[in-house]
mmCIF file with all atom_site columns, C-alpha atoms in Angstrom:
data_model
loop_
_atom_site.group_PDB
_atom_site.id
_atom_site.type_symbol
_atom_site.label_atom_id
_atom_site.label_alt_id
_atom_site.label_comp_id
_atom_site.label_asym_id
_atom_site.label_entity_id
_atom_site.label_seq_id
_atom_site.pdbx_PDB_ins_code
_atom_site.Cartn_x
_atom_site.Cartn_y
_atom_site.Cartn_z
_atom_site.occupancy
_atom_site.B_iso_or_equiv
_atom_site.pdbx_formal_charge
_atom_site.auth_seq_id
_atom_site.auth_comp_id
_atom_site.auth_asym_id
_atom_site.auth_atom_id
_atom_site.pdbx_PDB_model_num
ATOM 1   C CA . MET A 1 1   ? 165.471 126.178 115.640 1.00 36.00 ? 1   MET A CA 1
ATOM 2   C CA . HIS A 1 2   ? 166.736 123.441 113.154 1.00 38.00 ? 2   HIS A CA 1
ATOM 3   C CA . ARG A 1 3   ? 164.181 121.217 111.653 1.00 42.00 ? 3   ARG A CA 1
ATOM 4   C CA . ALA A 1 4   ? 164.783 117.430 112.114 1.00 41.00 ? 4   ALA A CA 1
ATOM 5   C CA . LEU A 1 5   ? 166.177 115.394 109.287 1.00 44.00 ? 5   LEU A CA 1
ATOM 6   C CA . THR A 1 6   ? 163.293 113.868 107.574 1.00 46.00 ? 6   THR A CA 1
ATOM 7   C CA . GLY A 1 7   ? 163.659 110.005 108.121 1.00 44.00 ? 7   GLY A CA 1
ATOM 8   C CA . ALA A 1 8   ? 167.325 110.340 109.211 1.00 44.00 ? 8   ALA A CA 1
ATOM 9   C CA . ALA A 1 9   ? 167.912 109.786 112.843 1.00 46.00 ? 9   ALA A CA 1
ATOM 10  C CA . CYS A 1 10  ? 171.565 109.488 111.899 1.00 47.00 ? 10  CYS A CA 1
ATOM 11  C CA . CYS A 1 11  ? 172.197 113.121 111.813 1.00 52.00 ? 11  CYS A CA 1
ATOM 12  C CA . ALA A 1 12  ? 170.734 113.946 115.282 1.00 47.00 ? 12  ALA A CA 1
ATOM 13  C CA . ALA A 1 13  ? 174.081 112.641 117.088 1.00 43.00 ? 13  ALA A CA 1
ATOM 14  C CA . ALA A 1 14  ? 176.261 115.088 115.104 1.00 48.00 ? 14  ALA A CA 1
ATOM 15  C CA . ALA A 1 15  ? 173.906 118.112 115.775 1.00 47.00 ? 15  ALA A CA 1
ATOM 16  C CA . LEU A 1 16  ? 173.685 117.144 119.435 1.00 41.00 ? 16  LEU A CA 1
ATOM 17  C CA . ALA A 1 17  ? 177.483 116.851 119.821 1.00 44.00 ? 17  ALA A CA 1
ATOM 18  C CA . LEU A 1 18  ? 177.820 120.368 118.233 1.00 46.00 ? 18  LEU A CA 1
ATOM 19  C CA . ALA A 1 19  ? 175.202 121.864 120.278 1.00 46.00 ? 19  ALA A CA 1
ATOM 20  C CA . ALA A 1 20  ? 176.752 120.405 123.650 1.00 42.00 ? 20  ALA A CA 1
ATOM 21  C CA . THR A 1 21  ? 180.252 122.011 122.721 1.00 42.00 ? 21  THR A CA 1
ATOM 22  C CA . THR A 1 22  ? 178.654 125.255 121.766 1.00 43.00 ? 22  THR A CA 1
ATOM 23  C CA . ALA A 1 23  ? 176.688 125.649 124.923 1.00 43.00 ? 23  ALA A CA 1
ATOM 24  C CA . SER A 1 24  ? 179.743 125.444 127.087 1.00 44.00 ? 24  SER A CA 1
ATOM 25  C CA . ALA A 1 25  ? 181.782 128.249 125.579 1.00 43.00 ? 25  ALA A CA 1
ATOM 26  C CA . PRO A 1 26  ? 181.381 131.994 126.171 1.00 47.00 ? 26  PRO A CA 1
ATOM 27  C CA . ALA A 1 27  ? 180.867 133.963 122.678 1.00 49.00 ? 27  ALA A CA 1
ATOM 28  C CA . SER A 1 28  ? 184.117 135.925 123.294 1.00 53.00 ? 28  SER A CA 1
ATOM 29  C CA . ALA A 1 29  ? 186.261 132.777 123.326 1.00 53.00 ? 29  ALA A CA 1
ATOM 30  C CA . VAL A 1 30  ? 185.215 132.090 119.532 1.00 57.00 ? 30  VAL A CA 1
ATOM 31  C CA . THR A 1 31  ? 187.671 132.869 116.976 1.00 68.00 ? 31  THR A CA 1
ATOM 32  C CA . TYR A 1 32  ? 186.059 131.638 113.562 1.00 74.00 ? 32  TYR A CA 1
ATOM 33  C CA . SER A 1 33  ? 187.943 128.720 111.908 1.00 85.00 ? 33  SER A CA 1
ATOM 34  C CA . CYS A 1 34  ? 187.034 126.394 109.108 1.00 92.00 ? 34  CYS A CA 1
ATOM 35  C CA . GLY A 1 35  ? 183.462 126.937 107.852 1.00 94.00 ? 35  GLY A CA 1
ATOM 36  C CA . GLY A 1 36  ? 182.512 129.083 110.779 1.00 92.00 ? 36  GLY A CA 1
ATOM 37  C CA . LEU A 1 37  ? 180.668 131.909 108.756 1.00 92.00 ? 37  LEU A CA 1
ATOM 38  C CA . TYR A 1 38  ? 178.085 131.545 105.840 1.00 92.00 ? 38  TYR A CA 1
ATOM 39  C CA . THR A 1 39  ? 180.418 133.621 103.611 1.00 94.00 ? 39  THR A CA 1
ATOM 40  C CA . ASP A 1 40  ? 182.802 130.409 103.897 1.00 95.00 ? 40  ASP A CA 1
ATOM 41  C CA . TYR A 1 41  ? 180.442 128.676 101.575 1.00 96.00 ? 41  TYR A CA 1
ATOM 42  C CA . VAL A 1 42  ? 179.037 131.263 99.333  1.00 96.00 ? 42  VAL A CA 1
ATOM 43  C CA . GLY A 1 43  ? 181.691 134.035 99.150  1.00 94.00 ? 43  GLY A CA 1
ATOM 44  C CA . ALA A 1 44  ? 181.759 137.448 100.490 1.00 92.00 ? 44  ALA A CA 1
ATOM 45  C CA . LEU A 1 45  ? 182.580 139.626 97.579  1.00 94.00 ? 45  LEU A CA 1
ATOM 46  C CA . VAL A 1 46  ? 182.125 137.401 94.610  1.00 95.00 ? 46  VAL A CA 1
ATOM 47  C CA . LEU A 1 47  ? 179.846 134.343 94.157  1.00 95.00 ? 47  LEU A CA 1
ATOM 48  C CA . ASP A 1 48  ? 181.978 131.046 95.144  1.00 97.00 ? 48  ASP A CA 1
ATOM 49  C CA . THR A 1 49  ? 182.087 128.201 93.021  1.00 97.00 ? 49  THR A CA 1
ATOM 50  C CA . PRO A 1 50  ? 179.736 125.166 93.548  1.00 98.00 ? 50  PRO A CA 1
ATOM 51  C CA . PHE A 1 51  ? 180.581 121.965 95.378  1.00 98.00 ? 51  PHE A CA 1
ATOM 52  C CA . VAL A 1 52  ? 180.223 118.831 93.408  1.00 99.00 ? 52  VAL A CA 1
ATOM 53  C CA . GLY A 1 53  ? 180.313 115.236 94.361  1.00 98.00 ? 53  GLY A CA 1
ATOM 54  C CA . THR A 1 54  ? 178.056 112.296 95.212  1.00 98.00 ? 54  THR A CA 1
ATOM 55  C CA . ALA A 1 55  ? 175.614 111.182 97.673  1.00 98.00 ? 55  ALA A CA 1
ATOM 56  C CA . VAL A 1 56  ? 175.862 107.404 98.438  1.00 97.00 ? 56  VAL A CA 1
ATOM 57  C CA . LEU A 1 57  ? 173.009 105.123 99.766  1.00 96.00 ? 57  LEU A CA 1
ATOM 58  C CA . ASP A 1 58  ? 173.003 101.389 99.672  1.00 95.00 ? 58  ASP A CA 1
ATOM 59  C CA . GLY A 1 59  ? 176.199 101.609 97.448  1.00 95.00 ? 59  GLY A CA 1
ATOM 60  C CA . VAL A 1 60  ? 174.376 103.480 94.856  1.00 94.00 ? 60  VAL A CA 1
ATOM 61  C CA . SER A 1 61  ? 176.074 106.919 94.008  1.00 96.00 ? 61  SER A CA 1
ATOM 62  C CA . ARG A 1 62  ? 173.967 109.932 93.055  1.00 96.00 ? 62  ARG A CA 1
ATOM 63  C CA . ALA A 1 63  ? 175.564 112.994 91.624  1.00 96.00 ? 63  ALA A CA 1
ATOM 64  C CA . MET A 1 64  ? 175.159 116.025 94.061  1.00 98.00 ? 64  MET A CA 1
ATOM 65  C CA . THR A 1 65  ? 175.774 119.715 93.690  1.00 98.00 ? 65  THR A CA 1
ATOM 66  C CA . VAL A 1 66  ? 175.695 122.300 96.360  1.00 98.00 ? 66  VAL A CA 1
ATOM 67  C CA . ALA A 1 67  ? 175.728 125.780 94.812  1.00 98.00 ? 67  ALA A CA 1
ATOM 68  C CA . PRO A 1 68  ? 175.838 129.190 96.329  1.00 98.00 ? 68  PRO A CA 1
ATOM 69  C CA . VAL A 1 69  ? 172.979 131.462 95.002  1.00 97.00 ? 69  VAL A CA 1
ATOM 70  C CA . LYS A 1 70  ? 173.982 134.918 96.151  1.00 94.00 ? 70  LYS A CA 1
ATOM 71  C CA . VAL A 1 71  ? 176.929 136.684 97.171  1.00 94.00 ? 71  VAL A CA 1
ATOM 72  C CA . ASN A 1 72  ? 177.122 137.230 100.997 1.00 93.00 ? 72  ASN A CA 1
ATOM 73  C CA . ASP A 1 73  ? 173.794 135.503 101.541 1.00 94.00 ? 73  ASP A CA 1
ATOM 74  C CA . ASN A 1 74  ? 172.793 132.270 103.429 1.00 94.00 ? 74  ASN A CA 1
ATOM 75  C CA . MET A 1 75  ? 171.153 130.529 100.396 1.00 96.00 ? 75  MET A CA 1
ATOM 76  C CA . LEU A 1 76  ? 172.119 127.333 98.631  1.00 97.00 ? 76  LEU A CA 1
ATOM 77  C CA . SER A 1 77  ? 170.786 125.310 95.773  1.00 98.00 ? 77  SER A CA 1
ATOM 78  C CA . VAL A 1 78  ? 171.060 121.731 96.350  1.00 98.00 ? 78  VAL A CA 1
ATOM 79  C CA . GLU A 1 79  ? 170.575 119.019 93.553  1.00 97.00 ? 79  GLU A CA 1
ATOM 80  C CA . ILE A 1 80  ? 170.761 115.358 93.631  1.00 96.00 ? 80  ILE A CA 1
ATOM 81  C CA . VAL A 1 81  ? 170.257 113.099 90.539  1.00 93.00 ? 81  VAL A CA 1
ATOM 82  C CA . THR A 1 82  ? 168.389 109.977 91.344  1.00 82.00 ? 82  THR A CA 1
ATOM 83  C CA . ALA A 1 83  ? 167.625 107.299 88.828  1.00 79.00 ? 83  ALA A CA 1
ATOM 84  C CA . GLY A 1 84  ? 168.190 109.767 86.040  1.00 77.00 ? 84  GLY A CA 1
ATOM 85  C CA . GLN A 1 85  ? 166.000 112.455 87.561  1.00 85.00 ? 85  GLN A CA 1
ATOM 86  C CA . SER A 1 86  ? 167.481 115.642 88.843  1.00 90.00 ? 86  SER A CA 1
ATOM 87  C CA . ARG A 1 87  ? 165.849 116.784 92.195  1.00 93.00 ? 87  ARG A CA 1
ATOM 88  C CA . GLN A 1 88  ? 166.688 120.277 93.296  1.00 95.00 ? 88  GLN A CA 1
ATOM 89  C CA . THR A 1 89  ? 165.885 122.834 96.190  1.00 96.00 ? 89  THR A CA 1
ATOM 90  C CA . THR A 1 90  ? 166.920 126.309 96.760  1.00 97.00 ? 90  THR A CA 1
ATOM 91  C CA . ALA A 1 91  ? 166.768 127.547 100.426 1.00 97.00 ? 91  ALA A CA 1
ATOM 92  C CA . ASP A 1 92  ? 168.501 129.306 103.305 1.00 97.00 ? 92  ASP A CA 1
ATOM 93  C CA . PHE A 1 93  ? 171.010 127.231 105.182 1.00 97.00 ? 93  PHE A CA 1
ATOM 94  C CA . GLU A 1 94  ? 172.273 127.416 108.871 1.00 97.00 ? 94  GLU A CA 1
ATOM 95  C CA . VAL A 1 95  ? 175.805 127.368 110.215 1.00 96.00 ? 95  VAL A CA 1
ATOM 96  C CA . ARG A 1 96  ? 176.503 126.474 113.891 1.00 95.00 ? 96  ARG A CA 1
ATOM 97  C CA . THR A 1 97  ? 179.816 126.588 115.378 1.00 92.00 ? 97  THR A CA 1
ATOM 98  C CA . ASP A 1 98  ? 181.605 124.665 118.069 1.00 88.00 ? 98  ASP A CA 1
ATOM 99  C CA . THR A 1 99  ? 183.833 126.421 120.862 1.00 86.00 ? 99  THR A CA 1
ATOM 100 C CA . THR A 1 100 ? 186.837 126.566 118.506 1.00 84.00 ? 100 THR A CA 1
ATOM 101 C CA . GLY A 1 101 ? 184.686 128.333 115.767 1.00 85.00 ? 101 GLY A CA 1
ATOM 102 C CA . ARG A 1 102 ? 184.704 125.584 113.480 1.00 90.00 ? 102 ARG A CA 1
ATOM 103 C CA . GLY A 1 103 ? 181.492 125.318 111.600 1.00 93.00 ? 103 GLY A CA 1
ATOM 104 C CA . GLN A 1 104 ? 178.763 122.725 110.845 1.00 95.00 ? 104 GLN A CA 1
ATOM 105 C CA . ILE A 1 105 ? 176.237 123.298 108.034 1.00 97.00 ? 105 ILE A CA 1
ATOM 106 C CA . PHE A 1 106 ? 172.618 122.272 108.068 1.00 98.00 ? 106 PHE A CA 1
ATOM 107 C CA . PHE A 1 107 ? 170.868 122.783 104.684 1.00 98.00 ? 107 PHE A CA 1
ATOM 108 C CA . SER A 1 108 ? 167.636 121.686 102.778 1.00 97.00 ? 108 SER A CA 1
ATOM 109 C CA . SER A 1 109 ? 167.322 118.929 100.182 1.00 95.00 ? 109 SER A CA 1
ATOM 110 C CA . TYR A 1 110 ? 164.323 118.087 98.275  1.00 93.00 ? 110 TYR A CA 1
ATOM 111 C CA . SER A 1 111 ? 163.563 115.189 100.508 1.00 91.00 ? 111 SER A CA 1
ATOM 112 C CA . GLY A 1 112 ? 164.293 116.849 104.049 1.00 94.00 ? 112 GLY A CA 1
ATOM 113 C CA . GLU A 1 113 ? 167.661 118.183 105.171 1.00 97.00 ? 113 GLU A CA 1
ATOM 114 C CA . GLY A 1 114 ? 171.355 117.634 105.220 1.00 98.00 ? 114 GLY A CA 1
ATOM 115 C CA . VAL A 1 115 ? 174.097 118.235 107.790 1.00 98.00 ? 115 VAL A CA 1
ATOM 116 C CA . SER A 1 116 ? 177.956 118.283 107.625 1.00 97.00 ? 116 SER A CA 1
ATOM 117 C CA . THR A 1 117 ? 179.957 115.751 109.787 1.00 96.00 ? 117 THR A CA 1
ATOM 118 C CA . ASN A 1 118 ? 183.157 117.116 108.564 1.00 95.00 ? 118 ASN A CA 1
ATOM 119 C CA . LEU A 1 119 ? 184.621 120.234 106.639 1.00 96.00 ? 119 LEU A CA 1
ATOM 120 C CA . ILE A 1 120 ? 187.897 120.887 105.101 1.00 95.00 ? 120 ILE A CA 1
ATOM 121 C CA . CYS A 1 121 ? 189.338 124.253 104.426 1.00 94.00 ? 121 CYS A CA 1
ATOM 122 C CA . ALA A 1 122 ? 192.329 124.562 102.300 1.00 85.00 ? 122 ALA A CA 1
ATOM 123 C CA . SER A 1 123 ? 193.617 127.612 103.644 1.00 82.00 ? 123 SER A CA 1
ATOM 124 C CA . GLY A 1 124 ? 191.921 130.325 105.881 1.00 84.00 ? 124 GLY A CA 1
ATOM 125 C CA . THR A 1 125 ? 188.231 129.656 106.544 1.00 90.00 ? 125 THR A CA 1
ATOM 126 C CA . ARG A 1 126 ? 186.879 129.017 102.896 1.00 94.00 ? 126 ARG A CA 1
ATOM 127 C CA . VAL A 1 127 ? 185.335 125.418 102.832 1.00 96.00 ? 127 VAL A CA 1
ATOM 128 C CA . THR A 1 128 ? 186.650 123.115 99.968  1.00 97.00 ? 128 THR A CA 1
ATOM 129 C CA . SER A 1 129 ? 184.962 119.902 101.150 1.00 97.00 ? 129 SER A CA 1
ATOM 130 C CA . ILE A 1 130 ? 181.931 118.987 103.017 1.00 98.00 ? 130 ILE A CA 1
ATOM 131 C CA . THR A 1 131 ? 181.154 115.433 104.264 1.00 98.00 ? 131 THR A CA 1
ATOM 132 C CA . GLY A 1 132 ? 177.936 114.520 105.978 1.00 98.00 ? 132 GLY A CA 1
ATOM 133 C CA . MET A 1 133 ? 174.385 113.020 105.720 1.00 98.00 ? 133 MET A CA 1
ATOM 134 C CA . VAL A 1 134 ? 171.385 114.178 103.341 1.00 98.00 ? 134 VAL A CA 1
ATOM 135 C CA . ALA A 1 135 ? 167.895 113.018 103.148 1.00 96.00 ? 135 ALA A CA 1
ATOM 136 C CA . THR A 1 136 ? 166.835 111.535 99.701  1.00 92.00 ? 136 THR A CA 1
ATOM 137 C CA . GLN A 1 137 ? 163.557 109.937 98.822  1.00 89.00 ? 137 GLN A CA 1
ATOM 138 C CA . ASP A 1 138 ? 165.042 106.431 99.655  1.00 90.00 ? 138 ASP A CA 1
ATOM 139 C CA . GLY A 1 139 ? 166.529 107.445 103.036 1.00 94.00 ? 139 GLY A CA 1
ATOM 140 C CA . PRO A 1 140 ? 169.709 109.289 104.590 1.00 96.00 ? 140 PRO A CA 1
ATOM 141 C CA . ALA A 1 141 ? 172.620 109.082 102.068 1.00 97.00 ? 141 ALA A CA 1
ATOM 142 C CA . GLU A 1 142 ? 176.179 109.762 102.897 1.00 98.00 ? 142 GLU A CA 1
ATOM 143 C CA . PHE A 1 143 ? 177.647 112.540 100.832 1.00 98.00 ? 143 PHE A CA 1
ATOM 144 C CA . THR A 1 144 ? 181.102 114.122 99.895  1.00 99.00 ? 144 THR A CA 1
ATOM 145 C CA . VAL A 1 145 ? 181.151 117.305 97.784  1.00 99.00 ? 145 VAL A CA 1
ATOM 146 C CA . THR A 1 146 ? 184.377 119.381 97.086  1.00 98.00 ? 146 THR A CA 1
ATOM 147 C CA . ARG A 1 147 ? 185.526 122.430 95.313  1.00 97.00 ? 147 ARG A CA 1
ATOM 148 C CA . THR A 1 148 ? 188.877 123.983 94.319  1.00 93.00 ? 148 THR A CA 1
#
């Protein structure tokens, strides 16, 4: 079961909405779409490129990188730079899908967890942009990370 996002009740609504739609569909109805499989984030045959962007809390931007660790494996390295200090964690991530097969990603950060609220796939199912909320030492921050 997914652990609660430390200090960030803001993400619970997104997770509950996805869980509600996931529970109502039979498994046979799911055709995977944007971000519905963990390989859409890390790569199936070769290691995919990292996502880079920012996490913003109270108007302060923090550099953020979400990088695949292994090919065809559900592990990510998440780094957030706060006040000149880089904080990083490497851990497994979880993908949940709704009735359309669209994914939502849950991952660890140095201060708790992060959850996506929107994914963009340029073509096919490979994720090129993730928007969501991530725990930081100062509270939950909105983030957007992208890759080409």
